GROMACS .gro file of C-alpha atoms in nm:
model
  180
    1MET     CA    1  21.716  14.361   6.261
    2SER     CA    2  21.963  14.264   6.532
    3LYS     CA    3  22.100  13.912   6.549
    4LYS     CA    4  21.912  13.850   6.876
    5CYS     CA    5  21.579  13.964   6.726
    6PHE     CA    6  21.634  13.746   6.420
    7PHE     CA    7  21.719  13.449   6.642
    8VAL     CA    8  21.406  13.504   6.856
    9PHE     CA    9  21.184  13.515   6.547
   10ALA     CA   10  21.352  13.204   6.404
   11LEU     CA   11  21.307  13.020   6.736
   12VAL     CA   12  20.942  13.121   6.756
   13LEU     CA   13  20.876  13.005   6.399
   14ILE     CA   14  21.046  12.671   6.463
   15PHE     CA   15  20.859  12.633   6.790
   16LEU     CA   16  20.522  12.722   6.638
   17THR     CA   17  20.560  12.472   6.355
   18ALA     CA   18  20.725  12.186   6.544
   19GLY     CA   19  20.501  11.888   6.587
   20GLN     CA   20  20.203  12.038   6.404
   21GLU     CA   21  20.143  11.715   6.218
   22THR     CA   22  20.031  11.556   6.545
   23LEU     CA   23  19.782  11.830   6.633
   24ASN     CA   24  19.414  11.805   6.564
   25ALA     CA   25  19.155  12.081   6.579
   26SER     CA   26  19.061  12.011   6.941
   27THR     CA   27  19.417  11.996   7.079
   28LYS     CA   28  19.608  12.305   7.179
   29ARG     CA   29  19.967  12.303   7.296
   30LYS     CA   30  19.993  12.410   7.661
   31ILE     CA   31  20.267  12.671   7.681
   32ILE     CA   32  20.440  12.875   7.951
   33ILE     CA   33  20.669  13.151   7.824
   34ASP     CA   34  20.960  13.247   8.051
   35SER     CA   35  21.097  13.587   7.957
   36ASP     CA   36  21.306  13.890   8.050
   37THR     CA   37  21.068  14.087   7.832
   38GLY     CA   38  21.239  14.332   7.603
   39ALA     CA   39  21.114  14.419   7.255
   40ASP     CA   40  21.225  14.087   7.106
   41ASP     CA   41  21.049  13.876   7.369
   42ALA     CA   42  20.738  14.095   7.352
   43SER     CA   43  20.711  14.009   6.982
   44ALA     CA   44  20.738  13.639   7.061
   45ILE     CA   45  20.471  13.670   7.333
   46ILE     CA   46  20.234  13.840   7.089
   47LEU     CA   47  20.291  13.572   6.823
   48ALA     CA   48  20.229  13.290   7.070
   49ALA     CA   49  19.921  13.458   7.219
   50LYS     CA   50  19.768  13.503   6.874
   51ASN     CA   51  19.838  13.145   6.762
   52GLN     CA   52  19.514  12.944   6.758
   53GLU     CA   53  19.701  12.619   6.826
   54ILE     CA   54  19.849  12.741   7.155
   55GLU     CA   55  19.693  12.767   7.497
   56LEU     CA   56  19.917  13.025   7.664
   57LEU     CA   57  19.890  12.918   8.026
   58GLY     CA   58  20.098  13.208   8.153
   59VAL     CA   59  20.409  13.418   8.117
   60THR     CA   60  20.677  13.409   8.384
   61VAL     CA   61  20.922  13.698   8.395
   62LEU     CA   62  21.259  13.771   8.546
   63VAL     CA   63  21.524  14.039   8.541
   64GLY     CA   64  21.753  14.043   8.236
   65ASN     CA   65  21.691  14.293   7.958
   66VAL     CA   66  21.510  14.511   8.211
   67SER     CA   67  21.419  14.512   8.580
   68LEU     CA   68  21.175  14.253   8.710
   69GLU     CA   69  20.896  14.510   8.742
   70GLN     CA   70  20.956  14.644   8.390
   71SER     CA   71  20.971  14.292   8.249
   72ALA     CA   72  20.625  14.225   8.399
   73LYS     CA   73  20.487  14.552   8.258
   74ASN     CA   74  20.626  14.474   7.914
   75ALA     CA   75  20.480  14.122   7.915
   76LEU     CA   76  20.141  14.254   8.027
   77ALA     CA   77  20.145  14.522   7.757
   78ALA     CA   78  20.235  14.263   7.491
   79LEU     CA   79  19.947  14.042   7.606
   80ASP     CA   80  19.712  14.343   7.600
   81ILE     CA   81  19.815  14.413   7.240
   82ALA     CA   82  19.748  14.048   7.152
   83GLY     CA   83  19.407  14.055   7.322
   84SER     CA   84  19.515  13.783   7.564
   85ASN     CA   85  19.423  13.749   7.931
   86ALA     CA   86  19.709  13.509   8.002
   87PRO     CA   87  19.845  13.576   8.350
   88VAL     CA   88  20.193  13.712   8.421
   89TYR     CA   89  20.397  13.593   8.720
   90MET     CA   90  20.706  13.764   8.859
   91GLY     CA   91  21.008  13.546   8.921
   92ALA     CA   92  21.381  13.582   8.976
   93SER     CA   93  21.548  13.912   9.053
   94GLU     CA   94  21.868  13.735   9.154
   95ASN     CA   95  22.076  13.457   9.005
   96LEU     CA   96  22.087  13.102   9.141
   97SER     CA   97  22.360  13.202   9.387
   98GLY     CA   98  22.139  13.476   9.531
   99GLU     CA   99  22.329  13.769   9.378
  100LYS     CA  100  22.119  14.056   9.241
  101ILE     CA  101  22.114  14.067   8.862
  102GLU     CA  102  22.176  14.406   8.705
  103ALA     CA  103  21.942  14.466   8.414
  104PHE     CA  104  22.106  14.545   8.081
  105SER     CA  105  21.907  14.638   7.774
  106VAL     CA  106  21.997  14.726   7.420
  107PHE     CA  107  21.630  14.820   7.384
  108GLY     CA  108  21.639  15.132   7.608
  109ASN     CA  109  21.555  15.176   7.975
  110ASP     CA  110  21.207  15.028   7.936
  111GLY     CA  111  21.316  14.749   7.701
  112MET     CA  112  21.086  14.881   7.431
  113GLY     CA  113  21.288  15.165   7.282
  114ASP     CA  114  21.186  15.429   7.539
  115ALA     CA  115  20.889  15.524   7.317
  116ASP     CA  116  20.634  15.547   7.602
  117LEU     CA  117  20.451  15.237   7.475
  118ILE     CA  118  20.410  15.048   7.802
  119HIS     CA  119  20.076  15.107   7.969
  120PRO     CA  120  19.937  14.768   8.075
  121LYS     CA  121  19.573  14.752   8.181
  122ARG     CA  122  19.636  14.504   8.462
  123LEU     CA  123  19.892  14.391   8.717
  124PRO     CA  124  20.094  14.071   8.748
  125GLU     CA  125  19.955  13.791   8.961
  126ASP     CA  126  20.045  13.768   9.330
  127LYS     CA  127  20.170  13.410   9.296
  128ASP     CA  128  20.543  13.361   9.241
  129ALA     CA  129  20.660  13.242   8.897
  130ILE     CA  130  20.827  12.929   9.034
  131GLU     CA  131  20.511  12.825   9.221
  132PHE     CA  132  20.306  12.886   8.907
  133ILE     CA  133  20.538  12.671   8.695
  134LEU     CA  134  20.533  12.383   8.944
  135GLU     CA  135  20.155  12.395   9.001
  136THR     CA  136  20.085  12.412   8.629
  137VAL     CA  137  20.317  12.123   8.542
  138ASN     CA  138  20.153  11.914   8.816
  139LYS     CA  139  19.809  12.005   8.683
  140TYR     CA  140  19.903  11.904   8.325
  141PRO     CA  141  20.176  11.637   8.359
  142GLY     CA  142  20.345  11.557   8.029
  143GLU     CA  143  20.162  11.836   7.846
  144VAL     CA  144  20.333  12.164   7.940
  145GLU     CA  145  20.601  12.309   7.714
  146ILE     CA  146  20.816  12.590   7.851
  147VAL     CA  147  20.960  12.844   7.607
  148ALA     CA  148  21.262  13.014   7.766
  149LEU     CA  149  21.346  13.340   7.591
  150GLY     CA  150  21.602  13.478   7.834
  151PRO     CA  151  21.802  13.373   8.138
  152VAL     CA  152  21.672  13.041   8.268
  153THR     CA  153  21.685  13.124   8.639
  154ASN     CA  154  21.312  13.066   8.695
  155ILE     CA  155  21.337  12.722   8.537
  156ALA     CA  156  21.654  12.639   8.733
  157LYS     CA  157  21.486  12.743   9.058
  158ALA     CA  158  21.181  12.529   8.976
  159ILE     CA  159  21.408  12.230   8.905
  160LYS     CA  160  21.601  12.290   9.228
  161LYS     CA  161  21.281  12.321   9.432
  162ASP     CA  162  21.098  12.020   9.286
  163PRO     CA  163  21.297  11.809   9.039
  164ASP     CA  164  21.033  11.535   9.025
  165THR     CA  165  20.764  11.778   8.910
  166MET     CA  166  20.994  11.932   8.650
  167LYS     CA  167  21.051  11.585   8.502
  168LYS     CA  168  20.684  11.606   8.398
  169VAL     CA  169  20.750  11.899   8.159
  170LYS     CA  170  20.687  11.785   7.802
  171LYS     CA  171  20.960  12.004   7.647
  172ILE     CA  172  21.172  12.305   7.728
  173TRP     CA  173  21.248  12.522   7.428
  174SER     CA  174  21.541  12.753   7.500
  175MET     CA  175  21.673  13.044   7.303
  176GLY     CA  176  21.982  13.026   7.516
  177SER     CA  177  22.086  13.191   7.834
  178THR     CA  178  22.314  13.465   7.954
  179GLY     CA  179  22.334  13.295   8.290
  180LEU     CA  180  22.156  13.143   8.585
   0.00000   0.00000   0.00000
């Protein structure tokens, strides 16, 4: 197992167990996953989608491990595997300065080992990832947790666009970032 995969699994386990003592049976954690969906992030998406204590509000994707379009397909396929109808929203294809990001993957061209595994049954939503994040945080102020598994450009753009709304995010869990 690569160091990145191990770190993703460790982050997901910490995230899934953090604060459980305050949960009761009727309360689910409201989560948005922000991902550049390669194989490691797909595993985290599946784990979160299957967790009964999480309400996966949506997955926002961006370029990183793979192209933006491939990242969306990978996230949709992971959600299909998990039996989840959580929506997927496409976000950043360029960094905060507006420069195109070149995808780089250690997981093959499709981010999933080039094993012809990616055949999602649906398409990403038409709404932009940044709009989705801001609307969702406004809808559930103080309740939304964002789990950032890759570059944090979508989150940075949301903060830049509406810093007051982003102050209403309950927590941002970050695996780290290769850049903005």
